Short mmCIF file of C-alpha atoms and ligand atoms in Angstrom, two decimals:
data_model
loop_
_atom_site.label_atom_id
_atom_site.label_comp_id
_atom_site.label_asym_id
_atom_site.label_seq_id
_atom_site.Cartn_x
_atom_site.Cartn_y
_atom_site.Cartn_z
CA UNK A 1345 0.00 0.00 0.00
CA UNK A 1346 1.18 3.42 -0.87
CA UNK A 1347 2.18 5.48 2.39
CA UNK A 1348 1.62 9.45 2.61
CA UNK A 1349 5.50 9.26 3.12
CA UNK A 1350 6.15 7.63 -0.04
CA UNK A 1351 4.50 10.06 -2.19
CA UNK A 1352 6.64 12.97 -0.81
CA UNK A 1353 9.13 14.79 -2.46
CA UNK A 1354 10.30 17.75 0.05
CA UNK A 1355 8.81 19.30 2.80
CA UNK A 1356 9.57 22.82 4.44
CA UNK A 1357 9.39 23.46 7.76
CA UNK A 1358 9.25 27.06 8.98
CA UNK A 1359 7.82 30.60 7.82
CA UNK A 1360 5.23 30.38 5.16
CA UNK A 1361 4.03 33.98 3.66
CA UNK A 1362 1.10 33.65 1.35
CA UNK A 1363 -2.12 36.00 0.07
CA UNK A 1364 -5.17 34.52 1.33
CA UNK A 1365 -7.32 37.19 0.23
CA UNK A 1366 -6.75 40.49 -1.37
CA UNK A 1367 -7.10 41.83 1.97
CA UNK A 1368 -4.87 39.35 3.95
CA UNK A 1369 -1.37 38.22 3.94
CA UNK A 1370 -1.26 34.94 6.35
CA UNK A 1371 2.15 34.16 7.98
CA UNK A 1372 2.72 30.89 8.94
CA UNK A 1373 4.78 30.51 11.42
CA UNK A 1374 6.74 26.60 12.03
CA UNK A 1375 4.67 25.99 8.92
CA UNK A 1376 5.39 22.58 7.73
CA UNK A 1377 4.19 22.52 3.45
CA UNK A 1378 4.54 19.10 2.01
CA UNK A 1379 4.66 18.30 -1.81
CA UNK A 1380 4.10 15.64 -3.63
CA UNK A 1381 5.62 13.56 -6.39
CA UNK A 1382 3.81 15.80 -8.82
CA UNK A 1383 4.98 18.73 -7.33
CA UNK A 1384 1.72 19.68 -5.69
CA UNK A 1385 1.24 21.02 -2.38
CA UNK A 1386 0.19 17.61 -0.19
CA UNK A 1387 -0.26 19.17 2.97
CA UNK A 1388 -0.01 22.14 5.39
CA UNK A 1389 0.31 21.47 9.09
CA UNK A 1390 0.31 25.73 11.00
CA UNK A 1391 2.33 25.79 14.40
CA UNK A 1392 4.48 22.76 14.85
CA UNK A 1393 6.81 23.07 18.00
CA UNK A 1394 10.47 21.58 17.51
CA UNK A 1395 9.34 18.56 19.75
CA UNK A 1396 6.03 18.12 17.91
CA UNK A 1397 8.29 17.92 14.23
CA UNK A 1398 9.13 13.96 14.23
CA UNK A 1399 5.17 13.18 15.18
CA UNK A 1400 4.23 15.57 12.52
CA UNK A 1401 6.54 14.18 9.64
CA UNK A 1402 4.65 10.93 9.51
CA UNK A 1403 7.30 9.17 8.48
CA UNK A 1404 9.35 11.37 5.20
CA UNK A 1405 12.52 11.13 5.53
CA UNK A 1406 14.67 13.82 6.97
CA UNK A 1407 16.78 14.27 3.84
CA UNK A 1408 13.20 15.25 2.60
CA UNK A 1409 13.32 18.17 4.87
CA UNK A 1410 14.31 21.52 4.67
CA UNK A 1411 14.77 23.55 7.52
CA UNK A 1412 14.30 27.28 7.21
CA UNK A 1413 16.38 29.54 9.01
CA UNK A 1414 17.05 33.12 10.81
CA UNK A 1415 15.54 35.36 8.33
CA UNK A 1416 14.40 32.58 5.82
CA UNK A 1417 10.35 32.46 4.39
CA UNK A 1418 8.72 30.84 1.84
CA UNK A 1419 6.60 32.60 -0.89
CA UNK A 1420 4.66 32.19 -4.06
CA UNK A 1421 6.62 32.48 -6.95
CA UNK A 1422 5.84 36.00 -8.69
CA UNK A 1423 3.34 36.00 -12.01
CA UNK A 1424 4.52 38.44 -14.78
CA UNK A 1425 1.47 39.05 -16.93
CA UNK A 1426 2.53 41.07 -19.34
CA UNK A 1427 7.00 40.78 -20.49
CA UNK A 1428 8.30 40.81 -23.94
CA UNK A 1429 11.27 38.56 -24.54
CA UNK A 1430 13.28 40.04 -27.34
CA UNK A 1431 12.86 43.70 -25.44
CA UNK A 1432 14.81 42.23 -22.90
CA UNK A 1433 17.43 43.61 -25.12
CA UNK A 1434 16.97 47.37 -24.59
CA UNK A 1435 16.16 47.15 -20.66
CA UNK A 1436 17.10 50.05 -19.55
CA UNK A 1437 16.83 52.34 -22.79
CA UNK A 1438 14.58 54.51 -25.22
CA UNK A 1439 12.27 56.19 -22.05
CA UNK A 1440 12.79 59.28 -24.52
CA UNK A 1441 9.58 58.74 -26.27
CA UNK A 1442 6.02 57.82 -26.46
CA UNK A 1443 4.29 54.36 -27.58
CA UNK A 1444 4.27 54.77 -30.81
CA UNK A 1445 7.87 56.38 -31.62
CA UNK A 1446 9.39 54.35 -29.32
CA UNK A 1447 8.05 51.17 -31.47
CA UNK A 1448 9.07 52.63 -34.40
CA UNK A 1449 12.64 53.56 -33.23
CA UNK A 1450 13.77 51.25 -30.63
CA UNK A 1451 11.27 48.18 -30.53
CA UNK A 1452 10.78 47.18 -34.09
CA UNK A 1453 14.30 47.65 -35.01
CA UNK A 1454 15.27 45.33 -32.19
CA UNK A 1455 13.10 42.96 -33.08
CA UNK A 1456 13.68 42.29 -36.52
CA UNK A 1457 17.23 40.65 -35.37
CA UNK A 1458 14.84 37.83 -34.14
CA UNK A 1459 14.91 36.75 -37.54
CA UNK A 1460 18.23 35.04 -36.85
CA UNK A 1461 17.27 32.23 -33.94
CA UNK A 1462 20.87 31.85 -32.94
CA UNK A 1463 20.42 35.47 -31.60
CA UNK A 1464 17.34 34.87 -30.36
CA UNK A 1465 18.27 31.61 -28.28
CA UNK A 1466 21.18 33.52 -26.79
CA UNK A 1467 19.49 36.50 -25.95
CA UNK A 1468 15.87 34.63 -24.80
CA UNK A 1469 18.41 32.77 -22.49
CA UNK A 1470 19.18 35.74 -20.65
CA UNK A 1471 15.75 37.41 -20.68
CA UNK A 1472 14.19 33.69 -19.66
CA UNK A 1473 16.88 33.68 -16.50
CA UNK A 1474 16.78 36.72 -15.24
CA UNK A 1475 12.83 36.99 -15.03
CA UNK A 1476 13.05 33.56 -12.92
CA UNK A 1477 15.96 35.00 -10.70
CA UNK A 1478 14.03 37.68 -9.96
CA UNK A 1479 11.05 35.91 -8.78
CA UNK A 1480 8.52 35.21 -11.50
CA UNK A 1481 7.90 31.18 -11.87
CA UNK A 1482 4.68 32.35 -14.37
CA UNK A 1483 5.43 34.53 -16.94
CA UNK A 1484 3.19 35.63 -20.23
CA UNK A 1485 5.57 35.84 -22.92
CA UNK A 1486 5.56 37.80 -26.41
CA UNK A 1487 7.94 36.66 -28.85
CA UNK A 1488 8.12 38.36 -32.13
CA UNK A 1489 6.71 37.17 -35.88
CA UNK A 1490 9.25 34.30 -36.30
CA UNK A 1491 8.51 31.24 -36.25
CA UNK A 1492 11.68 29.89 -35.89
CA UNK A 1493 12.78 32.22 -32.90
CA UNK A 1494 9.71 31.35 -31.19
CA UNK A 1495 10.51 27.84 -30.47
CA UNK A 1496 14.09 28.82 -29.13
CA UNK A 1497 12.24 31.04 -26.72
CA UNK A 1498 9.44 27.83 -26.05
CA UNK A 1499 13.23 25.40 -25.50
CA UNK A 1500 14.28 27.89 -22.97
CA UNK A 1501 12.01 28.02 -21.54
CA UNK A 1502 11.47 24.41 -21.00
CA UNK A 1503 15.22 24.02 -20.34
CA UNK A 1504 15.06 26.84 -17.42
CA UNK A 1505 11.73 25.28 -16.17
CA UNK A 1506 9.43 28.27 -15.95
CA UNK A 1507 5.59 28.49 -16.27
CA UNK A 1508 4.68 30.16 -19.26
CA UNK A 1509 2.87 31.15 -21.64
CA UNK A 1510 4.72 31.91 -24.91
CA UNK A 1511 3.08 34.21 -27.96
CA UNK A 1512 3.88 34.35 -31.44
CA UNK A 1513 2.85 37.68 -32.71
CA UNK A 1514 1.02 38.89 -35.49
CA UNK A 1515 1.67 41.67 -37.47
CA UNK A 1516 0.23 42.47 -40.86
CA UNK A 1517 -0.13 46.18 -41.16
CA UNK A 1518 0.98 49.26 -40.17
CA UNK A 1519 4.53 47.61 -39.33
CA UNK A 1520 8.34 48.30 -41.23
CA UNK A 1521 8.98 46.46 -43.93
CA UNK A 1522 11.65 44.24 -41.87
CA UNK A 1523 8.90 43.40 -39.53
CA UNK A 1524 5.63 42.48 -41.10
CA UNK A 1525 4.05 39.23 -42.53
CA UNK A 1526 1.00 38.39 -45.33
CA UNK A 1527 -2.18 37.33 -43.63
CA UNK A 1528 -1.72 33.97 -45.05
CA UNK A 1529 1.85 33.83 -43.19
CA UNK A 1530 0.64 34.73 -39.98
CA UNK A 1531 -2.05 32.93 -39.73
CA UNK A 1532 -0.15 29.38 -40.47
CA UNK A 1533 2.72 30.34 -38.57
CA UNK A 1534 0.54 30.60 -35.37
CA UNK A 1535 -1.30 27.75 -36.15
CA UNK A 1536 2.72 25.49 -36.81
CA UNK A 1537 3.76 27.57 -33.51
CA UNK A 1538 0.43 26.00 -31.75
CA UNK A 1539 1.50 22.13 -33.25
CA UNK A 1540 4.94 22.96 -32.20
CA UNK A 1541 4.26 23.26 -28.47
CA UNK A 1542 1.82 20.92 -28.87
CA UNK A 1543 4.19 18.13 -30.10
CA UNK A 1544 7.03 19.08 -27.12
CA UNK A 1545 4.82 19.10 -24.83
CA UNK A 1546 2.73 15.33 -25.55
CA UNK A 1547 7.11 14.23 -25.13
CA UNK A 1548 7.61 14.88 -21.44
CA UNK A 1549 7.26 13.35 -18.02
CA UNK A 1550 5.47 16.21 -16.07
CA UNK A 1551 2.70 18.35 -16.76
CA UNK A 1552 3.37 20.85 -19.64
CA UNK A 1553 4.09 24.22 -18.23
CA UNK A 1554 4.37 25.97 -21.56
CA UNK A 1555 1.30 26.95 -22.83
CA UNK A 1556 0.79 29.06 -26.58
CA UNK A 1557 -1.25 32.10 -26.15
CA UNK A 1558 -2.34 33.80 -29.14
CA UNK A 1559 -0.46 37.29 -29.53
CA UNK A 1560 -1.96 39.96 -31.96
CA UNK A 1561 0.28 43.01 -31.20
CA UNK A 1562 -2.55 45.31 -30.91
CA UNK A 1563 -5.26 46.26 -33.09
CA UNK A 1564 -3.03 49.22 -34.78
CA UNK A 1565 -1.11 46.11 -36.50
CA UNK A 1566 -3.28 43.43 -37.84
CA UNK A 1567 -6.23 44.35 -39.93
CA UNK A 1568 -9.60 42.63 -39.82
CA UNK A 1569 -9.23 39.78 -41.71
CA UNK A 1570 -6.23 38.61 -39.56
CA UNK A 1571 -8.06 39.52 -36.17
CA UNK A 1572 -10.62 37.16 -36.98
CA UNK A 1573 -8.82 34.63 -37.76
CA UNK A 1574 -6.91 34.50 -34.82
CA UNK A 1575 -10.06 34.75 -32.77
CA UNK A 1576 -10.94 31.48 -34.52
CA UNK A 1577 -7.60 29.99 -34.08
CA UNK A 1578 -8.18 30.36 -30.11
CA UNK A 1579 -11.35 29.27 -30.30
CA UNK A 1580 -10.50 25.97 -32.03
CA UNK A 1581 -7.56 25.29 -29.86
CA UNK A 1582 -9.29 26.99 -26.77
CA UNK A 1583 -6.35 28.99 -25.93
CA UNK A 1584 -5.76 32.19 -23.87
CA UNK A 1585 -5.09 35.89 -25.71
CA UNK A 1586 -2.68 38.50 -24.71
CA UNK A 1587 -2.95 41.98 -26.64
CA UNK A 1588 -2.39 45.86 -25.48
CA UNK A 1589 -5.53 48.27 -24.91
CA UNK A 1590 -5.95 51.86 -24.02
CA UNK A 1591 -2.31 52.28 -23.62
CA UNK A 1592 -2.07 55.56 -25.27
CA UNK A 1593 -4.06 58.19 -26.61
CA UNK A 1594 -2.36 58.76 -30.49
CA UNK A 1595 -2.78 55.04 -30.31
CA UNK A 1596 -6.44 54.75 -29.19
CA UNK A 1597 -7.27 57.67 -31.92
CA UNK A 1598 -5.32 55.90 -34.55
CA UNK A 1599 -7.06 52.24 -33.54
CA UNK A 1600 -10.30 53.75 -33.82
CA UNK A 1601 -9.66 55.39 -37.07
CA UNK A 1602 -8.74 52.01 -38.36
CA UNK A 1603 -11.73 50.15 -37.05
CA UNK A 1604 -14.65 52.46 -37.15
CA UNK A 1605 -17.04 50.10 -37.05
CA UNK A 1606 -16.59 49.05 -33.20
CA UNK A 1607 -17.71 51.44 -30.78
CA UNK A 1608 -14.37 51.75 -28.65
CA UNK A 1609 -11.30 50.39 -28.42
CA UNK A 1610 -11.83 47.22 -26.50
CA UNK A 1611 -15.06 46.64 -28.70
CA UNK A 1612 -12.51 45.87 -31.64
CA UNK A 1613 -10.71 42.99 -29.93
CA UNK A 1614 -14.79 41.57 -28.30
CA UNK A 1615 -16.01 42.13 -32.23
CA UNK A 1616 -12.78 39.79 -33.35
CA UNK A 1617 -14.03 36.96 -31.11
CA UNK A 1618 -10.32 38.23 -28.76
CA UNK A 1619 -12.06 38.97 -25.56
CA UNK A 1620 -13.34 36.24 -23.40
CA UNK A 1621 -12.23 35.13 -20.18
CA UNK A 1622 -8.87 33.60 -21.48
CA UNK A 1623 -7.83 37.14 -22.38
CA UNK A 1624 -4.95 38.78 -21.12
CA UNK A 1625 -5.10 43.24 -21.85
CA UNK A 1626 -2.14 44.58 -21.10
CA UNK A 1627 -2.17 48.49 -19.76
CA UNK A 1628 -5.91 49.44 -19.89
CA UNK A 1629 -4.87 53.14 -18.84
CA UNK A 1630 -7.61 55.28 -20.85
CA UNK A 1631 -10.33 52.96 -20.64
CA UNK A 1632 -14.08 54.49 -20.53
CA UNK A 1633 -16.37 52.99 -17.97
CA UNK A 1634 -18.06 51.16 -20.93
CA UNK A 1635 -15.12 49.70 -21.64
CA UNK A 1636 -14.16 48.42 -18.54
CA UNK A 1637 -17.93 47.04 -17.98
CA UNK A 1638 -17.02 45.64 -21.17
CA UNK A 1639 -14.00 43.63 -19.98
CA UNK A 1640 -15.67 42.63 -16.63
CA UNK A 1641 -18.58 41.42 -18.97
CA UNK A 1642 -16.02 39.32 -20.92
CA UNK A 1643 -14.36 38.20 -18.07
CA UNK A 1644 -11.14 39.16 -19.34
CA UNK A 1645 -8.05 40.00 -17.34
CA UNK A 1646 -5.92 43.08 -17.04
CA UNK A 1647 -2.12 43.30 -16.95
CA UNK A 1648 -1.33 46.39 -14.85
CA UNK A 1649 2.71 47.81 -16.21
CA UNK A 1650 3.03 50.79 -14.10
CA UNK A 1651 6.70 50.96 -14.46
CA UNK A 1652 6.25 50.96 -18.25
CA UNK A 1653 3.14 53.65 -18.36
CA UNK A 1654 5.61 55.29 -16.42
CA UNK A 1655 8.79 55.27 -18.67
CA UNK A 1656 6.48 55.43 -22.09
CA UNK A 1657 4.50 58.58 -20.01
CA UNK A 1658 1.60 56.46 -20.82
CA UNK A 1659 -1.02 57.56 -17.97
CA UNK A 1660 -1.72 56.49 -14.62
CA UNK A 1661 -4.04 53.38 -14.78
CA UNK A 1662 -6.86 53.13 -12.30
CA UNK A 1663 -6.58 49.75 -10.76
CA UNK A 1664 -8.98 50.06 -7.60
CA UNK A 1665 -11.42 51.61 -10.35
CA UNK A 1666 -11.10 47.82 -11.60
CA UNK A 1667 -10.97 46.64 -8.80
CA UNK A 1668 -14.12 47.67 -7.27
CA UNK A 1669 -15.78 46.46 -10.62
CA UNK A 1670 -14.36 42.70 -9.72
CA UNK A 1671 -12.35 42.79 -12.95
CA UNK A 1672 -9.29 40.17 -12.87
CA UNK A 1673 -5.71 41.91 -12.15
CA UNK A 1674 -2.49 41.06 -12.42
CA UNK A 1675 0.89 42.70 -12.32
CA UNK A 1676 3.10 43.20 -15.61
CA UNK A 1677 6.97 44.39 -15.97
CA UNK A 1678 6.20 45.01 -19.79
CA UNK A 1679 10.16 44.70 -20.50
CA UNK A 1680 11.16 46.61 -22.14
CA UNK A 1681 8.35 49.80 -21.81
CA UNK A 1682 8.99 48.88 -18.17
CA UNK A 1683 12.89 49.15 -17.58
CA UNK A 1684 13.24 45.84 -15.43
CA UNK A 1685 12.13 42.24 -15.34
CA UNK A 1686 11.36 42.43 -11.63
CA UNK A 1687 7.58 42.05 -10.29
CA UNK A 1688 8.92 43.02 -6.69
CA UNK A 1689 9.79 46.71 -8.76
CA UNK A 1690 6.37 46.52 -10.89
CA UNK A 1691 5.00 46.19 -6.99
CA UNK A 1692 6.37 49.21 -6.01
CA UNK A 1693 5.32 51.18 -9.37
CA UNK A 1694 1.68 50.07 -8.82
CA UNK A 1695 1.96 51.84 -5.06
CA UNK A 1696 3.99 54.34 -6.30
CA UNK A 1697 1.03 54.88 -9.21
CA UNK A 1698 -1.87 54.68 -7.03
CA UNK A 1699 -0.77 57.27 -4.67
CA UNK A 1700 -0.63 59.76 -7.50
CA UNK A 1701 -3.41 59.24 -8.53
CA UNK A 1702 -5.22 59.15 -5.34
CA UNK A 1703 -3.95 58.99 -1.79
CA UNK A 1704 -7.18 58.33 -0.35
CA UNK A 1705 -7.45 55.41 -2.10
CA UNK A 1706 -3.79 53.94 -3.05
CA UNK A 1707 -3.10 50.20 -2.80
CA UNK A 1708 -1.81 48.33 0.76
CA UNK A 1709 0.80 45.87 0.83
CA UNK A 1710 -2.09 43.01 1.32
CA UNK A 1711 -3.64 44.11 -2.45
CA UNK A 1712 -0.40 44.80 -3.41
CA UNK A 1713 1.12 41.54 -2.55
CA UNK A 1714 -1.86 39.84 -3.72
CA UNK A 1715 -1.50 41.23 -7.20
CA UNK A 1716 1.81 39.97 -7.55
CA UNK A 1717 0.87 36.38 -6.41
CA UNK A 1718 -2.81 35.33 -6.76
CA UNK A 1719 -4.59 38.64 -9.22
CA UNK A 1720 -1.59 37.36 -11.77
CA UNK A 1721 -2.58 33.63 -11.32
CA UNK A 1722 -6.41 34.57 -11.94
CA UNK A 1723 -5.40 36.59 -15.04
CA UNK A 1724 -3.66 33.68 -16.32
CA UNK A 1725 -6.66 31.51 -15.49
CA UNK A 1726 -4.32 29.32 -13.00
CA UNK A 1727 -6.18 29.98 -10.31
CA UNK A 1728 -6.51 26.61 -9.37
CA UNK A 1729 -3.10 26.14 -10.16
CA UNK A 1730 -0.76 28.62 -8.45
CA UNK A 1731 -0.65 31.74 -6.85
CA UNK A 1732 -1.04 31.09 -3.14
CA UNK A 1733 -0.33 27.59 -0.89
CA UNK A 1734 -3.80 26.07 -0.91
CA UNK A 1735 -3.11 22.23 -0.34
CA UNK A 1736 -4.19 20.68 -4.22
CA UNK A 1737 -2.05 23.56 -5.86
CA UNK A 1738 1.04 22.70 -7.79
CA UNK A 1739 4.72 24.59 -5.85
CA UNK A 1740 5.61 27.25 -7.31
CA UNK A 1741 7.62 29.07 -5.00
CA UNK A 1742 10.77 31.59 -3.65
CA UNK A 1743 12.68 30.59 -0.65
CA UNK A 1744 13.33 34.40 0.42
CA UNK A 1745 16.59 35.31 2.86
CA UNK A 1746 16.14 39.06 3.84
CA UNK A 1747 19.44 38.78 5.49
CA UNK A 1748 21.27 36.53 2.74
CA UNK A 1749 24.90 37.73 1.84
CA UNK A 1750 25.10 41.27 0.01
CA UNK A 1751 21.05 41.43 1.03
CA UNK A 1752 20.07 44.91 0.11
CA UNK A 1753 17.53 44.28 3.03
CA UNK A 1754 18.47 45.48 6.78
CA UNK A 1755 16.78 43.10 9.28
CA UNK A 1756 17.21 44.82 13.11
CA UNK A 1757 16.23 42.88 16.15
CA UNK A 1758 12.94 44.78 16.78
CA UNK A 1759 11.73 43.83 13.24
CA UNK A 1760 8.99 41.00 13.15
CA UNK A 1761 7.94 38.49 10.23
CA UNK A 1762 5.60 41.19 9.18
CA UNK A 1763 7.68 43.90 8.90
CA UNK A 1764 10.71 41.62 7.64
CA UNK A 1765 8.54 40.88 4.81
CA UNK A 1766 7.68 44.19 4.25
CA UNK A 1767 11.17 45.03 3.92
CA UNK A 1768 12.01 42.20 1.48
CA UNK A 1769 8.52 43.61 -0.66
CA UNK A 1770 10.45 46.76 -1.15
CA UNK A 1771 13.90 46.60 -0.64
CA UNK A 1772 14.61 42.70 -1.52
CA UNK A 1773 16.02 41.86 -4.62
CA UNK A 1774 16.98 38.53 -6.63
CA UNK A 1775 19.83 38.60 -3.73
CA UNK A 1776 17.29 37.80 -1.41
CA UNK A 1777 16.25 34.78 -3.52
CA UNK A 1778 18.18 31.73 -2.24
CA UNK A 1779 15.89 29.38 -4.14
CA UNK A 1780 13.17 29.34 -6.88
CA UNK A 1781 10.97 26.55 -7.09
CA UNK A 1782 8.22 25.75 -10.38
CA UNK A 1783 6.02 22.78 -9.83
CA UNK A 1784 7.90 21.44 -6.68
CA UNK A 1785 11.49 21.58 -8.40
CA UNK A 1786 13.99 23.66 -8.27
CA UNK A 1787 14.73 25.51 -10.67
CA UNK A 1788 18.52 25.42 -11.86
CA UNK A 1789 19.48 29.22 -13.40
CA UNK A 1790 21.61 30.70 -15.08
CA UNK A 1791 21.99 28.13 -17.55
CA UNK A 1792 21.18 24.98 -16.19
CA UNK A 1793 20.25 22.80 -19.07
CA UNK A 1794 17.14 20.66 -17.41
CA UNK A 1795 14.96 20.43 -14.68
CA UNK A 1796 16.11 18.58 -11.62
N1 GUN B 1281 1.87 48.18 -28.03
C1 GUN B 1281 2.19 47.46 -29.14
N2 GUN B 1281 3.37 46.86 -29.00
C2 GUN B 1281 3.84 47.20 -27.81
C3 GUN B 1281 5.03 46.88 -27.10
O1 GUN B 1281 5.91 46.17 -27.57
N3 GUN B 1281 5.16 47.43 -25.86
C4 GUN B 1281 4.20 48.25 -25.32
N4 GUN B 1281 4.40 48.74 -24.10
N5 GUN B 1281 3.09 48.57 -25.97
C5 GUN B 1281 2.91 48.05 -27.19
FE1 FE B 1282 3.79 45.39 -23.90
#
């Protein structure tokens, strides 16, 4: 008969930090978190005492057992909604200019070297490793128009062992000439991108954590035509959408003089069969109340980038307007709009944002956190997969250290879990992060070439 013993993998023992609500952060303190073979969590037992711990093993094996230390806690891994591989690039550069200029003069050009895929596997190597040492164990990737590139970044990512999802995108108008496809090209190179991952992932051991997601730049670059034929193409293979909306106001006018026909902006993706409740719309910074009611409606999900509406002097978006309408919310780093790959940094652009737009009504730590952890999950449409440690969900995890060596983070002796953590929230940095974990393994980075 099989024993609970045999069917564990690890178990942690010590300070557990998870969202339980978007109002409450629950500290666990001598928190012992099982997983199982599958990597999902098994069990939680809250308050174990030292002489309580071999009664409360039930039998794993000690070499099973980690023992957190001093400063040491166990989160949920970070979800990046909204990060665009190849942009990884230019981190750092081009804040000079608004959406649209800064695609024509920094993004595009940098993105037409994905036509070579040794480039791209080099560079996707470094963009896929430093997102995971920062934090994020889901991230929702766009790729660029080739086909070929795209699968480096879908290896990588397999090889690195992050959740993700991973888009091909579409562009068929209003693009350069060294960045643009036919309809006909687009549509079949999504639809050999979709096979691709497809075929990988029906070859391994585990569940697949890779996951297409259809990727239509935004409206201002695929006509008609192409937008409803993607809508079809995630409707036949029932897969989630990623896009941008109301990021911009030349690019809202110029969207709507393009698509007349739909009464707003986020009208043009629901008319293309793009909005449902697999959809991921990144920004959402000018968005009308009908447009929002729209999105609830839909059950669609919005990537909030402050650090990129920021850079890009997009706008301020109004997340606890969306908020209080129940609309899905998740945190993006929208590399390279947003100048870093960190969601601990897109955390403290979201409070930063809020309080100038409204101080009465600015985000806590406990909606803050939550974003970061559980809002992404939902926006992915993992929430019964990740985001928080609810026994039945898969580990995805960071084994924090605010006092690790060369820890930007100053722990004192009066300083609690709580305020510890707060520290960690907005001081910590991948120096804090000892250990990343993506369905109960840890994951090996830079580098490492598979899953342990
Ligand atoms: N809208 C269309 N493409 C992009 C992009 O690459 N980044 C951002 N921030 N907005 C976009
Ligand atoms: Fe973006």
């Amino acid at each position: 008969m099989q024993t609970f013993a045999s069917t564990i993998s690890k178990v942690f023992y010590g300070t557990l930090i998870h969202s339980v609500s978007i109002k409450e952060i629950e500290y666990i303190l001598q928190g012992l978190l099982f997983i199982d073979n599958k990597g999902k969590i098994a069990k939680i037992v809250k308050n174990v005492s030292q002489d309580q711990l071999d009664a409360a093993l039930e039998g794993v094996s000690s070499d099973k057992l980690v023992r957190l230390t001093g400063d040491q806690f166990v989160i949920p891994g970070f979800v990046d909604t909204h990060i665009h591989a190849p942009q990884y690039a230019f981190c750092g550069n081009g804040h000079d200019l608004p959406l649209l200029e800064w695609l024509d003069t920094y993004t595009f050009p940098a993105e037409s070297r994905f036509a070579d895929k040794d480039y791209a596997r080099r560079l996707y190597n470094k963009s896929v490793a430093r997102s995971l040492r920062n934090g994020t164990t889901s991230a929702c990737w766009y790729a660029t128009i080739h086909l070929e590139a795209c699968k480096e970044l879908v290896q990588v990512i397999q090889d690195q062992g992050q959740r993700a999802y991973v888009g091909k995108v579409n562009m068929n108008q209003n693009s350069p000439d060294f960045l643009i496809e036919t309809t006909e090209s687009s549509v079949r190179d999504t639809r050999a991108f979709i096979e691709y991952v497809n075929d990988v992932n029906s070859k391994i051991d585990h569940k697949p954590l890779v996951t297409p997601i259809i990727t239509p730049r935004f409206a201002i670059s695929c006509t008609s035509d192409l937008l409803s034929q993607l809508g079809k193409l995630a409707e036949e293979y029932q897969l989630p959408i990623q896009s941008h909306l109301c990021e911009n106001m030349n690019e809202i006018g110029f969207t709507m003089s393009l698509f007349p026909e739909s009464v707003n902006y986020t009208a043009v993706y629901a008319d293309h069969g793009l909005l449902n409740d697999r959809t991921v719309m990144a920004h959402c910074v000018h968005m009308k109340d009908e447009e929002l009611d729209l999105v609830k409606e839909k059950g669609a999900g919005i990537s909030h980038c402050a650090n990129s509406n920021f850079n890009l002097k997009s706008g301020i978006a109004n997340v606890r307007k969306m908020l209080n309408k129940e609309i899905k919310v998740g945190l993006g780093t929208d590399v390279a709009g947003g100048y870093t790959p960190s969601i601990l940094e897109a955390l403290r652009a979201s409070r930063t944002a809020s309080v100038a737009l409204d101080m009465e009504t600015s985000l806590v730590v406990a909606e803050l956190f939550y974003l970061a952890t559980v809002g992404g999950a939902r926006v992915m449409g993992l929430e019964d997969t990740i985001g928080n440690f609810e026994v039945g969900k898969e580990f995805d995890a960071i084994l924090v250290n605010a006092s690790s060596d060369n820890s930007p983070v100053d722990i004192h002796d009066h300083d609690t879990v709580e305020t510890s953590f707060e520290k960690y929230l907005f001081v910590g940095d991948d120096r804090n992060h000892e250990k990343i974990f993506v369905q109960g393994k840890e994951v090996r980075i830079p580098g490492a070439a598979s899953r342990k």
